[in-house]
Short mmCIF file of C-alpha atoms in Angstrom, two decimals:
data_model
loop_
_atom_site.label_atom_id
_atom_site.label_comp_id
_atom_site.label_asym_id
_atom_site.label_seq_id
_atom_site.Cartn_x
_atom_site.Cartn_y
_atom_site.Cartn_z
CA MET A 2 1.04 2.69 19.25
CA ARG A 3 -1.85 0.14 18.99
CA ALA A 4 -5.47 1.61 18.50
CA SER A 5 -8.00 1.00 21.28
CA LYS A 6 -10.47 -1.81 20.64
CA THR A 7 -13.41 -0.81 18.65
CA THR A 8 -16.56 -2.83 17.84
CA ILE A 9 -18.06 -1.95 14.36
CA ASN A 10 -21.58 -3.14 13.75
CA VAL A 11 -21.21 -4.64 10.34
CA ALA A 12 -24.46 -5.25 8.30
CA PRO A 13 -25.48 -8.84 8.30
CA GLN A 14 -25.72 -9.06 4.68
CA SER A 15 -22.63 -7.09 3.76
CA SER A 16 -22.29 -5.87 0.28
CA PHE A 17 -18.79 -7.07 0.71
CA ARG A 18 -19.10 -10.68 1.01
CA ASN A 19 -20.29 -13.31 -1.36
CA GLU A 20 -23.18 -15.55 0.17
CA SER A 21 -21.00 -18.54 -1.41
CA GLY A 22 -18.01 -17.61 0.75
CA LYS A 23 -15.93 -16.94 -2.55
CA PRO A 24 -13.82 -13.56 -2.63
CA VAL A 25 -15.58 -10.60 -3.98
CA LEU A 26 -14.15 -9.55 -7.25
CA ILE A 27 -14.21 -5.68 -8.40
CA ALA A 28 -12.79 -4.65 -11.62
CA GLY A 29 -12.60 -1.67 -13.89
CA PRO A 30 -10.41 0.99 -15.24
CA CYS A 31 -8.10 3.09 -13.32
CA SER A 32 -9.77 6.38 -14.82
CA ALA A 33 -12.97 6.73 -16.63
CA GLU A 34 -11.92 8.20 -19.89
CA SER A 35 -14.85 7.83 -22.36
CA GLU A 36 -18.29 6.30 -22.76
CA GLU A 37 -17.06 3.94 -25.32
CA GLN A 38 -14.01 2.80 -23.20
CA MET A 39 -16.32 2.25 -20.12
CA LEU A 40 -19.13 0.33 -21.91
CA GLN A 41 -16.61 -1.83 -23.86
CA THR A 42 -14.63 -2.76 -20.63
CA ALA A 43 -17.63 -3.37 -18.58
CA GLN A 44 -19.37 -5.74 -21.27
CA LEU A 45 -16.19 -7.67 -21.45
CA LEU A 46 -15.94 -7.93 -17.55
CA LYS A 47 -19.47 -8.94 -17.36
CA LYS A 48 -18.53 -12.24 -19.24
CA ASN A 49 -16.82 -13.26 -15.96
CA GLN A 50 -19.35 -14.40 -13.65
CA ASP A 51 -17.17 -13.91 -10.66
CA ILE A 52 -16.88 -10.03 -11.12
CA THR A 53 -19.90 -8.46 -9.62
CA ILE A 54 -18.84 -4.97 -9.21
CA PHE A 55 -17.58 -2.36 -11.68
CA LYS A 56 -15.32 0.31 -10.30
CA ALA A 57 -13.92 3.21 -12.22
CA GLY A 58 -11.82 6.47 -11.12
CA ILE A 59 -13.97 9.49 -11.64
CA TRP A 60 -11.71 12.10 -9.66
CA LYS A 61 -8.13 11.35 -9.72
CA SER A 62 -5.96 13.02 -6.74
CA ARG A 63 -2.74 14.25 -8.17
CA THR A 64 0.23 15.57 -5.93
CA ARG A 65 0.94 18.30 -8.44
CA PRO A 66 -1.25 20.11 -10.69
CA ASN A 67 -1.69 19.99 -14.64
CA ASN A 68 -1.99 16.28 -14.88
CA PHE A 69 -5.04 14.20 -15.64
CA GLU A 70 -7.20 14.61 -12.67
CA GLY A 71 -10.42 12.68 -13.89
CA VAL A 72 -13.38 13.63 -16.05
CA GLY A 73 -15.72 14.35 -13.07
CA LEU A 74 -19.55 14.27 -13.72
CA PRO A 75 -19.49 12.79 -17.05
CA GLY A 76 -17.80 9.64 -15.62
CA LEU A 77 -20.64 9.40 -13.11
CA LEU A 78 -23.16 9.22 -16.26
CA TRP A 79 -21.12 6.63 -17.68
CA LEU A 80 -21.13 4.49 -14.55
CA ASP A 81 -24.81 4.88 -14.57
CA MET A 82 -25.04 3.67 -18.13
CA VAL A 83 -22.85 0.68 -17.26
CA LYS A 84 -25.17 -0.37 -14.51
CA LYS A 85 -28.18 -0.23 -16.90
CA GLU A 86 -26.33 -1.96 -19.80
CA THR A 87 -24.58 -4.85 -17.83
CA GLY A 88 -26.44 -4.93 -14.37
CA LEU A 89 -23.14 -4.87 -12.70
CA ARG A 90 -23.00 -2.87 -9.36
CA THR A 91 -20.83 0.35 -9.67
CA ALA A 92 -18.32 1.76 -7.34
CA CYS A 93 -15.89 4.84 -7.43
CA ASP A 94 -13.47 6.71 -4.95
CA VAL A 95 -14.61 9.80 -3.21
CA ALA A 96 -12.37 12.26 -1.26
CA ASN A 97 -14.78 14.95 0.06
CA ALA A 98 -18.49 15.64 0.80
CA GLN A 99 -19.12 17.32 -2.59
CA GLN A 100 -17.89 14.28 -4.52
CA THR A 101 -20.00 12.21 -2.24
CA ASP A 102 -23.13 14.08 -2.87
CA GLU A 103 -22.60 13.98 -6.63
CA ALA A 104 -21.87 10.12 -6.68
CA LEU A 105 -25.10 9.66 -4.57
CA ARG A 106 -27.23 11.67 -6.93
CA GLN A 107 -26.11 9.70 -9.84
CA GLY A 108 -26.77 6.28 -8.15
CA VAL A 109 -23.32 4.99 -7.64
CA ASP A 110 -23.95 1.83 -5.63
CA ILE A 111 -20.76 1.68 -3.55
CA LEU A 112 -18.50 4.51 -2.41
CA CYS A 113 -14.90 4.15 -1.64
CA ILE A 114 -13.17 6.67 0.52
CA SER A 115 -9.72 7.36 -1.03
CA GLY A 116 -6.57 7.00 0.87
CA ARG A 117 -5.83 10.60 0.88
CA ALA A 118 -9.01 11.40 2.45
CA THR A 119 -8.70 8.47 5.03
CA VAL A 120 -5.51 10.45 6.35
CA ASN A 121 -7.73 13.58 6.99
CA PRO A 122 -10.14 13.07 9.84
CA PHE A 123 -12.11 16.37 8.83
CA ALA A 124 -12.46 14.91 5.46
CA VAL A 125 -13.84 11.55 6.65
CA GLN A 126 -16.26 13.36 8.96
CA GLU A 127 -17.60 15.42 6.17
CA ILE A 128 -18.18 12.26 4.18
CA ALA A 129 -19.84 10.59 6.93
CA GLU A 130 -22.27 13.57 7.34
CA ALA A 131 -23.10 13.44 3.68
CA LEU A 132 -23.85 9.83 4.13
CA ARG A 133 -25.80 9.97 7.13
CA GLY A 134 -29.41 8.86 6.55
CA THR A 135 -28.50 6.59 3.54
CA ASP A 136 -27.80 2.73 3.38
CA THR A 137 -24.93 3.23 1.11
CA PRO A 138 -22.15 0.54 1.41
CA VAL A 139 -18.80 2.16 1.97
CA LEU A 140 -15.36 0.88 1.42
CA VAL A 141 -12.40 2.79 3.22
CA ASN A 142 -9.01 2.74 1.83
CA ASN A 143 -6.03 2.59 4.10
CA PRO A 144 -4.57 5.87 4.62
CA VAL A 145 -1.58 6.73 2.39
CA TYR A 146 0.91 6.07 5.39
CA PRO A 147 0.65 3.28 7.88
CA ASP A 148 -1.29 4.57 10.83
CA LEU A 149 -3.91 2.08 12.14
CA ARG A 150 -5.72 4.78 14.37
CA LEU A 151 -6.57 6.77 11.39
CA TRP A 152 -7.96 3.65 9.54
CA VAL A 153 -9.97 2.62 12.46
CA GLY A 154 -11.03 6.06 13.16
CA ALA A 155 -12.53 6.43 9.90
CA PHE A 156 -14.79 3.61 10.54
CA GLU A 157 -15.83 4.83 13.84
CA ARG A 158 -16.95 8.14 12.20
CA LEU A 159 -18.91 6.33 9.63
CA GLU A 160 -20.60 4.10 12.37
CA GLN A 161 -21.50 7.19 14.50
CA ALA A 162 -23.22 8.53 11.27
CA ASN A 163 -25.51 5.42 11.40
CA LEU A 164 -23.66 3.52 8.46
CA SER A 165 -23.38 -0.06 8.96
CA ASP A 166 -22.56 -1.66 5.56
CA LEU A 167 -18.59 -1.07 5.94
CA GLY A 168 -15.60 -2.65 4.27
CA ALA A 169 -11.86 -1.81 4.19
CA ILE A 170 -9.63 -1.82 1.07
CA HIS A 171 -5.95 -2.68 1.84
CA ARG A 172 -3.83 -0.97 -1.16
CA GLY A 173 -0.53 -0.71 0.21
CA TYR A 174 1.53 2.53 1.39
CA SER A 175 3.47 5.09 -0.71
CA GLY A 176 7.06 6.05 -0.59
CA GLU A 177 8.61 2.61 -0.08
CA ASP A 178 10.28 -0.18 -2.10
CA HIS A 179 9.51 1.47 -5.59
CA ASP A 180 11.95 -0.95 -7.25
CA LEU A 181 9.40 -3.93 -6.37
CA TYR A 182 5.98 -2.73 -5.68
CA ARG A 183 4.19 0.63 -6.52
CA SER A 184 2.96 0.71 -2.93
CA HIS A 185 4.49 -1.43 -0.30
CA PRO A 186 1.91 -4.05 1.03
CA LYS A 187 2.96 -4.06 4.64
CA TRP A 188 0.76 -7.05 5.08
CA GLU A 189 1.12 -6.76 8.81
CA HIS A 190 -1.08 -3.60 8.95
CA MET A 191 -3.78 -5.16 7.14
CA LEU A 192 -3.71 -8.09 9.62
CA GLN A 193 -3.65 -5.72 12.53
CA LEU A 194 -7.02 -4.13 11.18
CA ARG A 195 -8.43 -7.66 11.06
CA ARG A 196 -7.54 -8.37 14.57
CA GLU A 197 -8.88 -4.87 15.71
CA LEU A 198 -12.17 -5.23 13.71
CA PRO A 199 -12.53 -9.09 13.04
CA GLU A 200 -16.08 -8.89 11.64
CA LEU A 201 -15.07 -6.25 8.93
CA PRO A 202 -14.75 -7.50 5.50
CA VAL A 203 -11.32 -6.53 4.07
CA LEU A 204 -10.52 -6.34 0.39
CA CYS A 205 -7.04 -6.18 -1.24
CA ASP A 206 -6.40 -3.72 -4.16
CA SER A 207 -3.88 -5.94 -6.03
CA SER A 208 -3.26 -3.51 -8.87
CA HIS A 209 -2.45 -0.63 -6.65
CA ILE A 210 -0.04 -2.58 -4.68
CA ALA A 211 1.55 -4.35 -7.61
CA GLY A 212 1.98 -1.32 -9.98
CA LYS A 213 2.93 -3.72 -12.84
CA ARG A 214 1.14 -6.75 -14.53
CA SER A 215 3.92 -9.15 -13.67
CA LEU A 216 3.30 -8.87 -9.90
CA LEU A 217 -0.50 -9.23 -10.10
CA TYR A 218 -0.48 -12.76 -9.50
CA PRO A 219 1.92 -13.08 -6.45
CA VAL A 220 0.18 -10.05 -4.80
CA SER A 221 -3.22 -11.56 -5.19
CA GLN A 222 -2.28 -15.08 -4.17
CA ARG A 223 -0.60 -13.75 -1.02
CA ALA A 224 -3.70 -11.68 -0.19
CA LEU A 225 -5.92 -14.57 -0.66
CA ASP A 226 -3.74 -16.78 1.60
CA LEU A 227 -4.00 -14.22 4.36
CA GLY A 228 -7.77 -14.56 4.11
CA VAL A 229 -8.84 -11.45 2.33
CA ASP A 230 -12.61 -11.04 1.38
CA GLY A 231 -11.96 -9.92 -1.90
CA LEU A 232 -9.86 -8.42 -4.56
CA LEU A 233 -9.70 -5.24 -6.67
CA PHE A 234 -8.33 -5.26 -10.29
CA GLU A 235 -7.76 -2.36 -12.74
CA SER A 236 -8.89 -3.49 -16.20
CA HIS A 237 -9.00 -1.52 -19.51
CA VAL A 238 -9.89 -2.44 -23.06
CA SER A 239 -6.53 -0.98 -24.31
CA PRO A 240 -4.05 -0.60 -21.32
CA ALA A 241 -1.37 0.91 -23.57
CA GLU A 242 -3.87 3.85 -24.31
CA ALA A 243 -4.93 4.45 -20.99
CA LEU A 244 -4.57 7.96 -19.35
CA SER A 245 -3.40 6.61 -16.19
CA SER A 246 -1.66 3.42 -14.57
CA GLN A 247 -0.78 1.75 -17.89
CA GLN A 248 1.60 -0.70 -16.53
CA GLN A 249 -0.87 -2.30 -13.91
CA GLN A 250 -4.03 -2.63 -15.93
CA LEU A 251 -5.24 -5.76 -17.68
CA MET A 252 -7.37 -6.31 -20.67
CA PRO A 253 -10.58 -8.08 -19.47
CA GLN A 254 -9.39 -11.27 -21.27
CA GLU A 255 -6.10 -11.21 -19.52
CA LEU A 256 -7.75 -10.70 -15.99
CA GLU A 257 -10.01 -13.70 -16.70
CA LEU A 258 -6.97 -15.86 -17.16
CA LEU A 259 -5.43 -14.26 -13.88
CA ILE A 260 -8.54 -15.05 -12.04
CA ASN A 261 -8.58 -18.59 -13.22
CA ALA A 262 -5.09 -19.11 -12.29
CA LEU A 263 -5.89 -17.69 -8.54
CA ALA A 264 -8.72 -20.16 -8.43
CA THR A 265 -6.55 -23.15 -9.36
CA ARG A 266 -3.33 -21.84 -7.73
CA VAL A 267 -1.51 -22.49 -11.03
CA LYS A 268 1.23 -19.94 -11.27
CA LEU A 269 1.43 -17.83 -14.62
CA SER A 270 5.14 -17.38 -14.45
CA GLU A 271 8.23 -17.58 -12.11
CA THR A 272 7.52 -14.00 -10.76
CA ALA A 273 5.64 -15.51 -7.68
CA GLU A 274 8.81 -17.33 -6.44
CA LEU A 275 11.05 -14.42 -7.29
CA VAL A 276 8.66 -11.93 -5.19
CA ASP A 277 8.65 -14.27 -2.35
CA GLN A 278 12.64 -14.48 -2.50
CA LEU A 279 12.89 -10.75 -2.89
CA ASP A 280 10.34 -10.33 0.31
CA ILE A 281 12.61 -12.71 2.41
CA LEU A 282 15.76 -10.70 1.39
CA ARG A 283 14.08 -7.35 1.96
CA GLN A 284 13.24 -8.48 5.50
CA GLN A 285 16.64 -9.78 6.25
CA VAL A 286 18.13 -6.41 5.16
CA GLU A 287 15.83 -4.55 7.24
CA SER A 288 16.59 -6.69 10.22
CA LEU A 289 20.32 -6.22 9.59
CA ASP A 290 19.77 -2.37 9.25
CA ASN A 291 18.11 -2.34 12.62
CA GLU A 292 21.02 -3.98 14.14
CA LEU A 293 23.72 -2.08 12.22
CA MET A 294 21.91 1.18 13.32
CA GLU A 295 21.84 -0.02 17.08
CA LEU A 296 25.49 -0.81 17.09
CA LEU A 297 26.26 2.59 15.45
CA LEU A 298 24.41 4.39 18.19
CA ARG A 299 26.03 2.37 20.90
CA ARG A 300 29.57 3.13 19.21
CA SER A 301 28.79 6.96 19.20
CA ALA A 302 27.91 6.81 22.83
CA VAL A 303 31.11 5.13 23.65
CA THR A 304 32.88 7.76 21.26
CA ARG A 305 31.37 10.56 23.39
CA GLN A 306 32.51 8.98 26.62
CA LEU A 307 36.07 8.94 25.24
CA SER A 308 35.82 12.56 24.14
CA THR A 309 34.67 13.49 27.83
CA ASN A 310 37.16 11.33 29.60
CA GLY A 311 40.31 11.73 27.08
CA LEU A 312 43.63 10.84 28.51
CA GLY A 313 45.66 13.36 26.82
CA SER A 314 47.80 13.84 23.66
CA SER A 315 50.24 11.33 24.78
CA MET A 316 47.67 8.64 23.95
CA GLN A 317 47.41 9.85 20.22
CA PRO A 318 50.14 7.56 18.82
CA LEU A 319 48.97 4.51 20.53
CA GLN A 320 45.23 5.25 19.63
CA ALA A 321 46.38 5.76 15.89
CA ASN A 322 48.14 2.53 15.84
CA ARG A 323 45.19 0.59 17.34
CA TRP A 324 42.85 2.06 14.81
CA GLN A 325 45.14 1.25 12.00
CA GLY A 326 45.20 -2.49 13.16
CA GLN A 327 41.54 -2.85 13.49
CA LEU A 328 41.00 -1.20 10.26
CA GLU A 329 43.37 -3.56 8.31
CA SER A 330 41.92 -6.69 10.22
CA LEU A 331 38.27 -5.78 8.93
CA LEU A 332 39.74 -5.02 5.52
CA GLN A 333 41.08 -8.40 5.56
CA GLN A 334 37.98 -10.18 6.43
CA THR A 335 36.05 -8.40 3.44
CA GLY A 336 38.15 -10.44 1.14
CA ASN A 337 37.28 -9.23 -2.68
CA ASN A 338 34.09 -7.67 -1.73
CA ASN A 339 34.86 -4.13 -2.77
CA LEU A 340 31.53 -2.89 -1.46
CA ALA A 341 32.12 -4.15 2.22
CA ALA A 342 35.59 -2.70 2.05
CA SER A 343 34.38 0.74 1.11
CA VAL A 344 31.77 0.63 3.93
CA VAL A 345 34.59 -0.41 6.52
CA LYS A 346 36.79 2.49 5.22
CA ALA A 347 33.76 5.04 5.31
CA ILE A 348 33.10 4.03 8.91
CA GLY A 349 36.49 3.52 10.29
CA GLN A 350 38.52 6.52 9.02
CA PRO A 351 36.17 9.16 10.03
CA ALA A 352 35.81 7.33 13.59
CA ARG A 353 39.49 7.13 13.91
CA SER A 354 39.80 10.92 13.20
CA ALA A 355 37.05 11.76 15.58
CA SER A 356 38.68 9.66 18.38
CA GLU A 357 42.12 11.24 17.84
CA ASN A 358 40.43 14.67 17.86
CA SER A 359 38.65 14.29 20.81
CA LEU A 360 41.74 12.87 22.59
CA GLY A 361 43.75 15.94 21.70
CA THR A 362 40.85 18.45 22.63
CA SER A 363 40.70 16.75 26.03
CA ALA A 364 44.42 17.20 26.66
CA VAL A 365 44.53 20.70 25.72
CA ALA A 366 41.47 21.34 28.10
#
C-alpha cells in the first residue's frame, strides 16, 4: 500500500548535500573500540578531502544478548576528540531518547536513527521529542523490513518536532539473499521514498548492504547511478581485528582507492559484472516463482472441484492411466536434468494420489 503524499520542509542548506553537487561521503568504523583506533582511523580518513563526516557505532543493537553491544559513553568522548583533532564532523546511530540525550550532551554533530528504531513509532516519537528545540541534523535509516509508511512516518514525526535538517539512509533489508548481500538492497523502495519526498537527501550505506568488501564497488556504483546524494562506508585501521563486521570494512587507504574508482568509473574487478548478472538471474527466478505459485494455486482449485464433483470409483483406472501418461511425458521433456525430473515427480505423484483418493471418496459418498 502506497503511503499518502507528504511534504517535508528540508533545510535550504542541508547538512547532507555538498554545495559542489558531489555526493557526501561519510566513513568510520562499524564500532568504536578504543581511543587509539578511533584517532588513527580518523586521521587517515581526513587525508581524503572528499570525506567530510566521521561516523562510528557507539551502541550496537544485537538480536541476542552476550554479544558486543558497543562501548557507550566512552565512544562519545572519543568522537568528540576526533572532531577536535581532525575537524571532521561526527555522527553516530541512536535508538532511543536516552542515547539521543547523551549524544547531544557530548556534541555529536549528526544523529542517525537506527533501522530497529525506525520500525518502532514510539521510539521515533521519543527521539523526536528529545531533539525538539535543537537544530540537529538527523538521518533516518530505513526500517529493518520494507515498509514505506514507517519510513515516511519517521520523517513526519521529526518535522512535527520542528526539525528540518533531515535526510535518509538506505541500508537494505534483513532476512533475504544472504548468499549475495548482507542486506538486500531492494532499490525500488529507495526510489519510492524519493518519489514520495523528492526534496529529501537520500544516502546509501554501501557497507551494510554489501556485507563484504568485494561487493562495495558494484553496490556503491549502482547507488550513484540511481542518483543518491551520498554514500556511507565502514573503515577501520585493522579490519581483521575489528570487533564487528570485519568482512565489510576497508582500511582508509583501501577506501581511498574505492572512492577514486567510483569517481572515474574504473571497475576494480569483475565483481560488478557478476553482481549485475546475479541480480538479473535473481529477478528472473522471482518472476518464475510467482508464475509457478499462481499455477499451483489454480491447479489446487481445479483439484478441489474434482473432489467435489467426482465421477465415482469406476473412473479410477482411467484417471490413473492418464496421470501416468502425463508424468512420463513431462519426465521425457526434462531430458538429463535430474533436478527438473525430481520436481516433476514431487508435484506429479502426490497430485495423482490426491486425485484418485478424491474420486474414491466421492464415489463412496
